[in-house]
Structure formats: C-alpha cells, structure tokens
XYZ file of C-alpha atoms in Angstrom:
591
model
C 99.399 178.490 113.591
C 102.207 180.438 112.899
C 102.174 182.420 116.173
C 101.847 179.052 118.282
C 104.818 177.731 116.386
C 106.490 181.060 116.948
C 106.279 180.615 120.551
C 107.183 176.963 120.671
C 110.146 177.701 119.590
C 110.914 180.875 121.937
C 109.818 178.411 124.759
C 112.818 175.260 123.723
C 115.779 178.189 123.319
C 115.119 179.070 126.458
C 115.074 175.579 127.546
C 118.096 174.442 125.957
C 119.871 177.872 126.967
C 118.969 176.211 130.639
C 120.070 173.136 129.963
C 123.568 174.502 128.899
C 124.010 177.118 132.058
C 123.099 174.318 134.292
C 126.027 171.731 132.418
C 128.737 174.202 132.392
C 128.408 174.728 136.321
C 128.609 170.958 136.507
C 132.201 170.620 135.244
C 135.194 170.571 137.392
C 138.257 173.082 137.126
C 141.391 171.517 136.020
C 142.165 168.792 133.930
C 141.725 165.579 135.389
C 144.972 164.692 134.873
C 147.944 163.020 137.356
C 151.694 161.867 137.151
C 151.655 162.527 133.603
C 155.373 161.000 132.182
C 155.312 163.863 129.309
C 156.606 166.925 128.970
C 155.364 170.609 127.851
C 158.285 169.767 124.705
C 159.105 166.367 123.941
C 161.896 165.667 121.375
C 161.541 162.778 119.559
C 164.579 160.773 117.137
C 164.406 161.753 113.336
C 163.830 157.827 112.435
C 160.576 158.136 114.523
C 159.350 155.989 116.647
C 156.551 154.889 119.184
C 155.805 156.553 122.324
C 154.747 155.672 125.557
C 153.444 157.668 128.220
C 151.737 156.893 131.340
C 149.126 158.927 133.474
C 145.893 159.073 135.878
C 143.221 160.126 134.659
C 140.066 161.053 136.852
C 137.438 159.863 134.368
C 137.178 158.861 130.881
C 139.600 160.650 128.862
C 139.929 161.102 124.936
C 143.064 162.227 122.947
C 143.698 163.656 119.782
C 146.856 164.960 117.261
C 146.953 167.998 115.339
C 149.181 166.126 112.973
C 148.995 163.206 110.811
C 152.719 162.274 110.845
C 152.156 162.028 115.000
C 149.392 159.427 114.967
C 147.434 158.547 118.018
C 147.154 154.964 118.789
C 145.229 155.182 121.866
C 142.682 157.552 121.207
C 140.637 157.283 124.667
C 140.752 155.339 127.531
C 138.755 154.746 131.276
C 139.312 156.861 134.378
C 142.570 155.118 135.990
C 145.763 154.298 134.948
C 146.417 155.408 131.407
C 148.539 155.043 128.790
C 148.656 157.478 125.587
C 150.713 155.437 122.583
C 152.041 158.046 119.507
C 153.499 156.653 116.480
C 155.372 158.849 115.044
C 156.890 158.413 111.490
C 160.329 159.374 110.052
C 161.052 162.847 108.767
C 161.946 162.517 105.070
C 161.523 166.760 105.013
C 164.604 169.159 105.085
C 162.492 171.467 108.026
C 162.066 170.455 111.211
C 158.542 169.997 112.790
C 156.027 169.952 115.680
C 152.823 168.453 116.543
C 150.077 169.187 119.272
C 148.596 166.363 121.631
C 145.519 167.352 123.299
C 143.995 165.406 126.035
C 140.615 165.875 127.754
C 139.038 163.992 130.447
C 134.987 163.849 130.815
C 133.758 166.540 132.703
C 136.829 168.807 133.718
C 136.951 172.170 131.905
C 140.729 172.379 130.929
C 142.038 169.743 128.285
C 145.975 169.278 128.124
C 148.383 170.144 125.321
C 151.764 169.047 124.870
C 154.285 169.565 121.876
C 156.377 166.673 119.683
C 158.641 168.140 118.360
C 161.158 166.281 115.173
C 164.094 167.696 113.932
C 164.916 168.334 110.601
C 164.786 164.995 108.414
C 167.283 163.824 105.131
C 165.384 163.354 102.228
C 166.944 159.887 100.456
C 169.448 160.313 98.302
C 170.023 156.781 97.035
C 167.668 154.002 95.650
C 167.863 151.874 98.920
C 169.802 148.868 97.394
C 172.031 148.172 99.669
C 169.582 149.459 102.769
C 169.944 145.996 104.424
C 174.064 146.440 104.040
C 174.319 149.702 105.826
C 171.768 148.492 108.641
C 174.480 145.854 109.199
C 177.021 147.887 108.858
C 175.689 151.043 111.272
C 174.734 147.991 113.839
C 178.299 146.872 114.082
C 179.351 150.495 113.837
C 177.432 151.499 117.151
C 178.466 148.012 118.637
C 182.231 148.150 118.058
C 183.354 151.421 116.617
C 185.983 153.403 119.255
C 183.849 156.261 119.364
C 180.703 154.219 118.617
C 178.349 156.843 121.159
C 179.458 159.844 118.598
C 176.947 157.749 116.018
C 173.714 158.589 117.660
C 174.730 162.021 117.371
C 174.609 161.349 113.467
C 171.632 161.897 110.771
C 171.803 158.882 108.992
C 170.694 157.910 105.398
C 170.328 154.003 104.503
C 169.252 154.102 100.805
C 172.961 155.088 100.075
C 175.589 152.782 98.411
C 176.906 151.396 101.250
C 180.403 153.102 100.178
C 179.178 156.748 100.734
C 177.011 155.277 103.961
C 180.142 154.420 106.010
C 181.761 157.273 104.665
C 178.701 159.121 105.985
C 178.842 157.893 109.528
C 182.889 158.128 109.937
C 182.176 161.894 108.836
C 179.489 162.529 110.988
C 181.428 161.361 113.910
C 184.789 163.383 112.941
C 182.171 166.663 112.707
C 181.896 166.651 116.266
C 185.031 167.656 117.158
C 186.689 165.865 115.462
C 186.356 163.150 118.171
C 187.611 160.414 115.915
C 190.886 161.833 115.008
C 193.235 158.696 115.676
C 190.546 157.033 112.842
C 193.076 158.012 110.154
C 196.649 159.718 108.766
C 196.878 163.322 109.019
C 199.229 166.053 107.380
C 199.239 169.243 109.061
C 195.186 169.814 109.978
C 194.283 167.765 106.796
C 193.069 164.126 107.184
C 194.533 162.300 104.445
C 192.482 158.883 105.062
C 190.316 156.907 107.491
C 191.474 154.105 108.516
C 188.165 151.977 109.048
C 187.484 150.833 105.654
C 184.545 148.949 103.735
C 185.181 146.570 101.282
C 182.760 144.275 99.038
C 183.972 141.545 96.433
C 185.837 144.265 94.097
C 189.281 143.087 94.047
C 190.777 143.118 96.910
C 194.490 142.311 96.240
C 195.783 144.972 99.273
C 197.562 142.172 101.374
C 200.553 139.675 101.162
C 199.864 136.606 99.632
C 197.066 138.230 96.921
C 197.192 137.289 93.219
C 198.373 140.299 91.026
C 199.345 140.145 87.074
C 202.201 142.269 85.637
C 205.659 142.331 85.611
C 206.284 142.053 89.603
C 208.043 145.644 90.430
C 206.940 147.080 93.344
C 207.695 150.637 93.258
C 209.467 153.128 90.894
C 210.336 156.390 91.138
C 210.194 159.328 88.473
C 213.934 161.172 88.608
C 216.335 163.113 87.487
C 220.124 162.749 88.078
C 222.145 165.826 88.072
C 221.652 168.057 84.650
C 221.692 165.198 81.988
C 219.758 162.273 82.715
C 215.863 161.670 82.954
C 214.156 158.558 83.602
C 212.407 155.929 86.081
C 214.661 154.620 88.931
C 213.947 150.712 90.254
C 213.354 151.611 93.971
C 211.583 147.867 94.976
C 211.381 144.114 92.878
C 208.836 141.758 94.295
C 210.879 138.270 94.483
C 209.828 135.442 92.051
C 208.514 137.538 89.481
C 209.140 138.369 85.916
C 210.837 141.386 87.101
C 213.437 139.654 89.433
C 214.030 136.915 86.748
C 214.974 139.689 84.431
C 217.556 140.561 87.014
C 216.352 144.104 87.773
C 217.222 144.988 91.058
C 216.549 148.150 93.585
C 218.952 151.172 91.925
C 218.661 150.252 87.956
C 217.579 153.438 86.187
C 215.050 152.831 83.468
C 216.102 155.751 80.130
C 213.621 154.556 77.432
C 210.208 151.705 77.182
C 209.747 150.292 74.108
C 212.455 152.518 72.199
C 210.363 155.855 73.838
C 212.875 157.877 75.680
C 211.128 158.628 79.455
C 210.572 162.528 79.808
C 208.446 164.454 82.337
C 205.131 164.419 80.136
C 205.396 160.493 79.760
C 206.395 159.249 82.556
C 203.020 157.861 84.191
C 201.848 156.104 80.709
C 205.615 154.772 80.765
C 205.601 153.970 84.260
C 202.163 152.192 84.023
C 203.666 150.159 81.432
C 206.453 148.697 82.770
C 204.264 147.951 85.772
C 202.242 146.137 83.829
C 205.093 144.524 82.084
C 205.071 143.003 78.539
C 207.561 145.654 77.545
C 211.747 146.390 76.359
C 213.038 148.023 78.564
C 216.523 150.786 78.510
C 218.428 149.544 81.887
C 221.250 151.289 83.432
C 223.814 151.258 86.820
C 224.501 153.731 88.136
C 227.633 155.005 90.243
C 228.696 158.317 91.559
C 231.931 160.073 91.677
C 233.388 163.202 92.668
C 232.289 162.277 96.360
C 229.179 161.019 94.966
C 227.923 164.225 93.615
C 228.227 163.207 89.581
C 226.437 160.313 88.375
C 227.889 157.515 85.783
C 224.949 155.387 83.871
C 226.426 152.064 82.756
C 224.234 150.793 80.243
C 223.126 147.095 80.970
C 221.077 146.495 77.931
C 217.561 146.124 76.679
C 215.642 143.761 78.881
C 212.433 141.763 77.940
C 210.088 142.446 80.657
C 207.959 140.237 81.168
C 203.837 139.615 82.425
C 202.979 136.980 84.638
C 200.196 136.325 87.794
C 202.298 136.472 90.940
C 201.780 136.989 94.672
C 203.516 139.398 96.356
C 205.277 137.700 99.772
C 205.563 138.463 103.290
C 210.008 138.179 103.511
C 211.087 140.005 100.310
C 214.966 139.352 101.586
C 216.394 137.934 104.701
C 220.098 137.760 105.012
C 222.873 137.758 106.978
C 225.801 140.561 106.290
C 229.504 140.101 108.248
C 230.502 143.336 109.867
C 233.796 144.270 108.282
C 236.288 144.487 111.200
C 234.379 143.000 113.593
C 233.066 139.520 114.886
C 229.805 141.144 114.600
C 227.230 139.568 112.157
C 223.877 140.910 111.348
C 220.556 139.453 110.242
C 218.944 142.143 107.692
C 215.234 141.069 106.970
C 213.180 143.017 104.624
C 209.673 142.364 106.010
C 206.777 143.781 104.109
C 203.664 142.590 105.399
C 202.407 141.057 108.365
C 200.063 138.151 107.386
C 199.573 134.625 109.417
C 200.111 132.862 106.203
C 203.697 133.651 105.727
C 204.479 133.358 109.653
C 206.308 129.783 109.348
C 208.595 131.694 106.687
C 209.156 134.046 109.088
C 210.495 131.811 111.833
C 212.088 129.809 109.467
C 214.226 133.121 108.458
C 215.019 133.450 112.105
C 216.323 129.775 112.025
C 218.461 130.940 109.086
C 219.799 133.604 111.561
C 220.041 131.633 114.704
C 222.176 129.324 112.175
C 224.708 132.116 111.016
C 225.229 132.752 114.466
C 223.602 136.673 113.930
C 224.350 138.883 116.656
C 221.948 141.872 115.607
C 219.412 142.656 113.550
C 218.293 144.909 111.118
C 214.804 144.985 110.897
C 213.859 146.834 107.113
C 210.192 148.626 107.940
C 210.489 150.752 105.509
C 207.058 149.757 103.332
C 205.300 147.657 105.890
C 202.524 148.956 106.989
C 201.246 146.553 109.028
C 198.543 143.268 109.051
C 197.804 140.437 111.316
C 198.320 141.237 114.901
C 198.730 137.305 115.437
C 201.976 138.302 112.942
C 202.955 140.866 115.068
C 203.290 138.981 118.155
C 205.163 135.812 116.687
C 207.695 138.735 115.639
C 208.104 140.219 118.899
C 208.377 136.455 120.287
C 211.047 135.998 118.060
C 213.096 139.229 118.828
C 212.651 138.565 122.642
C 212.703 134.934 123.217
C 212.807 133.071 126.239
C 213.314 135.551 129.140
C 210.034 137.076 128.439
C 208.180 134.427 128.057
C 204.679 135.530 129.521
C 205.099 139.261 129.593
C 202.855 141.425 128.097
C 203.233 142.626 124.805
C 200.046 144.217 123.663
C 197.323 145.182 125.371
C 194.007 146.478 123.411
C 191.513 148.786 125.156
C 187.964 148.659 123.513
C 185.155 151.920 123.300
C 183.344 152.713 126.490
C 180.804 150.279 126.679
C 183.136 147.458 126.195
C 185.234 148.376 128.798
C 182.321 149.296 130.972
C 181.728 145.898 130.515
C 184.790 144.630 131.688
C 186.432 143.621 127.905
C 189.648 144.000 127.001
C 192.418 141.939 125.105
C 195.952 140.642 125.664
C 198.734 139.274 123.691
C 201.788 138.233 125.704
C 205.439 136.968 124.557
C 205.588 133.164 123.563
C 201.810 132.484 124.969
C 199.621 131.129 122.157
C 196.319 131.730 123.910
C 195.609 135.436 122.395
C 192.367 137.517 122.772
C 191.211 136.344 119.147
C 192.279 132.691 119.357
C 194.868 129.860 120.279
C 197.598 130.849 117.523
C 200.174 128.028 117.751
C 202.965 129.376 115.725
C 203.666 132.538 119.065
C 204.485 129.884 121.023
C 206.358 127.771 118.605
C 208.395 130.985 118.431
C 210.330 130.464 121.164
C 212.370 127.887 120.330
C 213.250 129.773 117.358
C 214.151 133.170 118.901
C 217.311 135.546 118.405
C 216.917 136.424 122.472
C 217.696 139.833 121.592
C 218.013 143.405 124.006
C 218.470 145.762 121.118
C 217.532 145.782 117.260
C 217.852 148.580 114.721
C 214.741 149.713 112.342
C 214.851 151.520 109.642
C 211.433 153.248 108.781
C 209.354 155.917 106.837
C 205.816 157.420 106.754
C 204.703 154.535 105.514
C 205.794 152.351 108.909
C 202.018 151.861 110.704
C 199.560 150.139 112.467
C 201.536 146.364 113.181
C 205.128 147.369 112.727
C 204.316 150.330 115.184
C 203.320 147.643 117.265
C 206.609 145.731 117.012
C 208.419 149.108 118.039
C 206.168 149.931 121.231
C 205.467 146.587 122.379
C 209.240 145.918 122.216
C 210.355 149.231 123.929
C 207.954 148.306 126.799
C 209.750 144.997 127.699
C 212.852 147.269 128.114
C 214.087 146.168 124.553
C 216.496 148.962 122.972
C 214.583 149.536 119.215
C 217.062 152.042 117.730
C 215.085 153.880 114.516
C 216.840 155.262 111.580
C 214.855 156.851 108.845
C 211.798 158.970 108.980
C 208.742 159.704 111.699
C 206.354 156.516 111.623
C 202.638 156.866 110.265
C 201.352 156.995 114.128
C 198.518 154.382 113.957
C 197.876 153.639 117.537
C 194.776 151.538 116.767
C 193.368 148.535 115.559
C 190.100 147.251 113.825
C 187.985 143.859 114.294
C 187.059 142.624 111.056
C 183.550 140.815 110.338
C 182.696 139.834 106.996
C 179.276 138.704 105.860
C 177.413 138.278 102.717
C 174.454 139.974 100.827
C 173.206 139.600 97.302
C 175.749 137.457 96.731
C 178.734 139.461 97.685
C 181.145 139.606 100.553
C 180.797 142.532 102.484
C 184.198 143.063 104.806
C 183.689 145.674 107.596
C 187.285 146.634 109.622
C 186.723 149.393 111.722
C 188.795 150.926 114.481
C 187.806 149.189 117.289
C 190.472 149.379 120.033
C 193.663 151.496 121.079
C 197.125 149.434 121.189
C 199.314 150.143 124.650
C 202.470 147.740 125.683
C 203.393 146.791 128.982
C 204.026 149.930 130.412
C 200.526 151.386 129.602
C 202.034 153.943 126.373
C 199.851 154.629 123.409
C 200.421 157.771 122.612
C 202.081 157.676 119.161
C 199.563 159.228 117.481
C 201.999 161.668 115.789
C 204.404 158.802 114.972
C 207.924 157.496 116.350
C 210.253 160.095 115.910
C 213.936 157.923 114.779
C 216.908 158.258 116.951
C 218.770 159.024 113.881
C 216.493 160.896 111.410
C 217.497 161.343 107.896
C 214.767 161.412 104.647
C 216.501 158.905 102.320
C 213.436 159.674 99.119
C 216.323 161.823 97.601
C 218.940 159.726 98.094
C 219.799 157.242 94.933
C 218.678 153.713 96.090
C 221.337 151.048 96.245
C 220.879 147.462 96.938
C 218.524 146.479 100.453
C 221.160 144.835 102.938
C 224.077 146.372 101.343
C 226.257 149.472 102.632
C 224.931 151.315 99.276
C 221.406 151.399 100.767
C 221.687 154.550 102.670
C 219.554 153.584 105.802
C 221.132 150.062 105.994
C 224.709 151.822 105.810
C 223.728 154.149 109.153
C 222.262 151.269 110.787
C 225.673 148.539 109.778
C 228.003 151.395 111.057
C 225.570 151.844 114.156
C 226.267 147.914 114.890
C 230.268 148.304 114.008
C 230.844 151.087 116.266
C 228.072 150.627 118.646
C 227.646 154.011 118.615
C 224.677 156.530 116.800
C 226.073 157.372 113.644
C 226.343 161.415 113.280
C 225.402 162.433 110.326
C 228.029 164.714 108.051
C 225.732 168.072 107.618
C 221.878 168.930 107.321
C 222.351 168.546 103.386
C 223.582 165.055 103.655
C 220.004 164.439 105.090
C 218.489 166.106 102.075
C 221.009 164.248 99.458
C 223.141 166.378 98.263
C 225.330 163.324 98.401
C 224.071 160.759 95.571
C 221.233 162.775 95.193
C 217.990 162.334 92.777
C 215.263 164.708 91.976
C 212.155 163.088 91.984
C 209.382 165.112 89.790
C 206.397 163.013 89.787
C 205.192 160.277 92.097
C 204.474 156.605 90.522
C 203.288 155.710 93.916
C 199.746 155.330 93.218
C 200.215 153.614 89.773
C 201.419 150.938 92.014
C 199.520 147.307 91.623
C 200.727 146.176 94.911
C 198.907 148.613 97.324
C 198.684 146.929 100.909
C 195.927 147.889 103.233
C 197.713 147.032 106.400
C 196.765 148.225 109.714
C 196.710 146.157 113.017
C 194.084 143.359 112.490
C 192.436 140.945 113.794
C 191.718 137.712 111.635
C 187.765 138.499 110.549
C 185.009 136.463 111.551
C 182.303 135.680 109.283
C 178.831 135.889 109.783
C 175.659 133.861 109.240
C-alpha cells in the first residue's frame, strides 16, 4: 500500500508540474493595459482626495494598494473601458508619504505599478471649534483675497482659533515672496501689520461713531520741556466729552494726577488714568520765549476730569480762519474718520464754508486713517464740484480671476450709482461743493487707506493737493467686508481685495505721498488745530497768504529746536479711541 500511494503521488506532481508549464506559455507579454490617464508619480493635495483615472483594459483586470491611507474603491473591473477610483485620506503626519497601485489584467504576464505620492501633512494644533469659521473664512479668502492663487500654495490647519487661522493663511501667502507685500505697513524690511483683519463680537469700537467710556481725550503725549519740566502734553480732545467740557484743549501740559507728580516711571499708569478719566488733574499753558526756545507753564488750575460714554465723531473742528492781510479766507476742517454716518455733517460743514465765502481749504489728515470709500467720494465731490461731474475718481482693480472675468469697480465725481450701491448723499454733493483747483493737506504716517484716496483721486482730475507734514502710510488697497454669524457671534472678514488707481491709471503709493513741504511736527509743542500756533496749519495759512511754498528756516526747525518737546515714552497705544480705517466697502452680511 504504501508503495502504490508512493507512486500516486509521483504520478499527480508530475501532472500538476504539466499543468503549470502548459499555463505559463498561455499568457500574453505585456500588461493589457491602454491610454492609461496616470502617471509613473502622481502627486496628490495634503487634504486628500478622490481619484479618477481612466484606461483600457484587454480583459478582466484587478487592482490593489500597498497602503491603507490610499484605498481602492474599484478593486476590479471587465475588459473595456475602465476606471480605477483611489480615496485617499488627509495626512495628519509631519513625513511625507507614498503608496503603490498595482494593476493586473487576466492572463498578461506584467501587472502595472504606479506611485501616490502625499506630501508632508500638519498634525492639528487646535480643538477644531471654530473649524466651520475658518472654512468660511479660507472660502472667501481664495474667492476675493488680491493674491487669492498664493493660498493653494499654503498648508492649511482648520482646528485653529480662527484668529491664528487667518493669521496662518496671510503668512503663508507673504512666505512666498513675499507676494502680498501691499497687505500691510512696513518700516524698513519689517512688516509692522496686515491690513486684512478678522474680527468676531469682541468690542469693536475702532470706527467713528462707536460707544467708548472715559474722559474723551484722544491722544497724549509723554514730554519733557527744556531742563525743568516733566509731564503729559494734551495733543487731541474728542468734542462733546467730559474732556472738552472741562475746557482742555490741544497744548495744555498735564504736571501731576491726583496730587502724583508725572515722572518717567509713572507716566503710562498716569496716562491710563486720565484716559480713563474720573481723576484731578495739574493743568498748565504753555508759551515760549527767547525765540521760542524757553518754555513758560502758566498754571490753570486743578480740573475735575470727568467719565462719561461718548462717541467719538467724524468732524472734530470745521472752521473758517481770515487771512491776515488778505481777502483770502480759509475753511480748516479737522476730519478724522471717514464713515457714511457722519457724511450729511460733512456737507453740511461745506455749507458752513460755501456760507463764509472760503476761498481755500485746509484739509487736517493728520489722524485719519481712512473708512468708507462711499465717504471718500462725497469728499472728493465736494472739493471738485460741478465741472467734474462724471469723471472718474476711483477706479478698483480686483485679483486675477476677477478681472479675468471682466470685474472691476468705479466711483466717479457727483454720480451716486457706485460699484457697491446707489449712495445718494455723492450726488447730493454737488450742490454743496467748494468747486475747488487746489487744497492744502497736512498729514503724517498715520494718513492711509481713504484719505490717500482723497489725495490721488484728486491729483488725477488735475486738482493741485499741496501736502505739508510727513510721508503718508502708503495703503494703495482696499478690502470687501462680509460679515456672517456662527455660534452666535458675528464674524467680520475685511480682506484686501482690490488695488485703488484714479483717473490717470496711478497706484503706486505704496511707499506713501512724499509732502511738498516736509517737516516732522511730533517734536514740535502742539498749539491749537486751525490756529497759526499749530505748526502745520501755520505753513499751510502762510502757503495760502503768499501763495507761495513756505521755506522752511533750517533743517533743525524741522526737528524743533524751535518750541521743541522731548517725547520719552509713547501713550499711543494706551489710547481708547483706536480706529481701524482703511478703504472700505460697506459689508454685506450673509445668510
């Protein structure tokens, strides 16, 4: 028995050795395969994805994956058209990775590889709160955004508060090449700010016309006059507030706060305070003399500073000062903000000057750094007036695939019909116009975005805009706001969305407008807005008397040697009243 099953078996390997030699001279060489739509690499996005590729095969086919994360959906198909499907998921792994798809059709010898290949992932950082936020957010961002085709160049992470999330995707557009460079304020090679900005329903008192409590100053300034006096200089009241009811006004020189004397270790807890208001205050004048090189302090008392909710305006001052020894008359108009609420107080200051008979104007820029664009246009309407009715004054050009598309937005002297809406009050402008060919503006750093606007949509109607004062912030863009809700709170998206070029096609301000008479007035002792003590509104009045640029005395009369304060620390930031500005469009909300 056991040889017979010995040679049984001999007898069926030989068989089956047979049986195999005869099958593998059956198959065909090749693969089986036609038109195939992959490649011998294919890259594939970091998100992940599905894939499609088509092919022929010559017979039945099967497919397989050599890794999980690269699953085959279509694992085998009929001779024919094909179609392989991979669904590939999203790489959560710092490495980078690669998978192998092999493909064999019935009865060829060769099966076909190809590689997937995924690029390093981002493991999540956050704890996805606000993941539906920032899918809004990079949505709009890749819709409207200047340099919105930078963004697919960008790893991003969506379980991040939504703050560092648009941070994330304005830096990852500014790391290639910096490609996004007019999307904020630069010093030297150093990016002070963005621009674009993200806000949700934390305060947002940053424009005229917002609710603030304290005591209504605006700005104050650290200082020290000459060898013997230390304290906090009033550089800007806010009208119709505790402060201005006091009767502090731009040049009083704050010694002491609540009996403390102000020194250079105290001055921001000091400063805070009399922000805030609530506080007795040490008030001073001051005058100068030996040429204005020694300053006198006056004292003017202890003053009870009061606290009180207030909105900060639009028109801080509008007046009208007589040129002495002339016929010449000039409307000054501190303007502060440009906001579509406070445009009928606008053009009803322009009535006041049309009334006074004004032959120039003096248009105070100094801490406006822009708003509405709507704003900006009734203001240029009421500069220019009647003769150019219908000209353009801006003209906004949009990222690539907006103007690819044929998009593109106009806003034109006296017309109300505007790229964002019918806006009544540019039109009602007209009849309330100065009609004027030249206009003198004094400005800083802090000039931007909508008074830029006003100076280089003005200039490009042939209007003469003479500047005194310092090189302008250079924001030669815009933003399109959108505002919609999620767990309950507004979520208000403005970013830069389009360039800003007057009739003549310029936009290239970037660095700022340099003044025609340049002269850094931030250590020069403040007198009065309007008045010849204010330094700028001095050059500009003598400008108007003698219709000539005023030449200025010496280099160090530009750096105030002449009335001159040393400012040692900056109160700037401490301020309550910090306006956003730019050049905006009103925001639309969505659903």
């Amino acid at each position: 028995m056991k040889n017979l099953f010995g040679w049984m078996l001999v007898v069926l390997l030989v068989l089956t050795a047979g049986v195999s030699c005869s099958d593998d001279e059956e198959l065909l060489a090749g693969n089986g395969i036609a038109d195939a739509a992959w490649s011998a690499e294919n890259q594939v996005e970091i998100e992940g994805g599905v894939l499609n590729y088509t092919f022929a095969a010559a017979s039945d086919w099967t497919a397989r994956s050599s890794a999980d994360w690269c699953e085959v959906q279509t694992g085998s198909g009929m001779a024919g058209e094909s179609l392989l499907r991979l669904k590939v998921a999203k790489n959560t792994r710092a490495e980078a990775r690669s998978a192998t798809i092999t493909v064999s059709v019935w009865g060829y010898a060769s099966p076909v590889s190809f590689v997937v290949k995924q690029g390093k992932g981002l493991i999540e950082q956050g704890d996805g709160k606000y993941r539906s936020v920032n899918e809004w957010v990079a949505e709009y961002m890749k819709s409207r955004y200047l340099w919105n085709r930078a963004i697919e160049n960008v790893s991003l992470d969506y379980s991040l508060c939504y703050d560092f999330f648009f941070f994330s995707i304005l830096d990852g557009v500014a790391a290639q090449d910096e490609v996004n460079r007019e999307d904020g304020h630069w010093q030297g090679q150093k990016r002070m700010y963005y621009y674009s900005r993200l806000e949700s329903d934390a305060p947002l008192s940053r424009t005229p016309g917002e609710a603030y409590v304290g005591s209504g100053i605006y700005l104050l300034d650290a200082t020290r006059l000459g060898d013997d006096y230390i304290g906090i200089v009033v550089m800007v009241v806010i009208p119709g507030t505790p402060a201005a009811e006091a009767g502090l006004v731009r040049g009083d020189f704050i010694t002491a706060v609540n009996g403390e004397e102000v020194t250079e270790s105290n001055y921001q807890s000091l400063g805070r305070a009399v922000y805030d208001g609530a506080v007795d205050v040490t008030v001073n004048s001051v005058t100068w003399t030996d040429n204005g090189t020694t300053p006198v302090l006056t004292p003017k008392g202890n003053v009870q500073l009061g606290s009180a909710t207030f909105t900060s305006p639009a028109i801080y001052m509008d007046k009208v000062v007589e040129i002495e020894e002339s016929d010449k008359k000039a409307g000054y108009l501190l303007y502060m903000g440009f906001d579509v609420d406070y445009d009928e107080e606008l053009i009803a200051a322009f009535d006041r000057f049309r009334a006074q008979n004004v032959t120039d104007l003096i248009l105070d820029l100094r801490y406006n750094n822009g708003g509405d664009v709507l704003s900006s246009t009734v203001l240029g309407t009421l500069i220019a007036g009647e003769a150019y009715k219908g000209q353009l004054y801006a003209h906004m050009t949009f990222n690539e695939d907006r103007t690819e598309a044929g998009e593109s937005g106009d806003y034109k002297i006296g017309v109300k019909e505007t790229f964002e809406s019918v806006y009544e009050p540019i039109e009602r402008a007209l009849q309330h116009a100065l009609g004027l060919k030249k206009i003198y503006v004094l400005v800083s750093e802090t000039t931007a975005s909508a008074s830029e606007m006003v100076i280089n949509g003005l200039r490009g109607l042939d209007i003469e805009v003479n500047l005194i004062g310092m090189p302008t912030n250079g924001k030669n863009v815009g933003m399109e706001g959108v505002v919609r809700s999620f767990h309950n709170y507004d979520f208000l998206l403005f970013p830069v969305s389009f360039y800003i070029e007057n009739a003549k096609g310029f936009r290239d301000y970037s660095d700022g407008f340099t003044p025609d008479v340049q002269i850094d007035d931030s250590a020069i002792y403040p007198g009065e807005f309007g008045t010849m003590m204010d330094q700028l509104g001095y050059l500009a009045l003598q400008w108007i008397k003698t219709d000539n640029k005023p030449q200025l005395p010496s280099a160090m009369y530009t750096r105030g040697s002449c009335r001159s304060m040393r400012s040692f620390g900056s109160l700037w930031e401490s301020r309550p009243v910090q306006p956003a500005g730019g050049a905006v469009m009103q925001p639309v909300r969505e659903e």
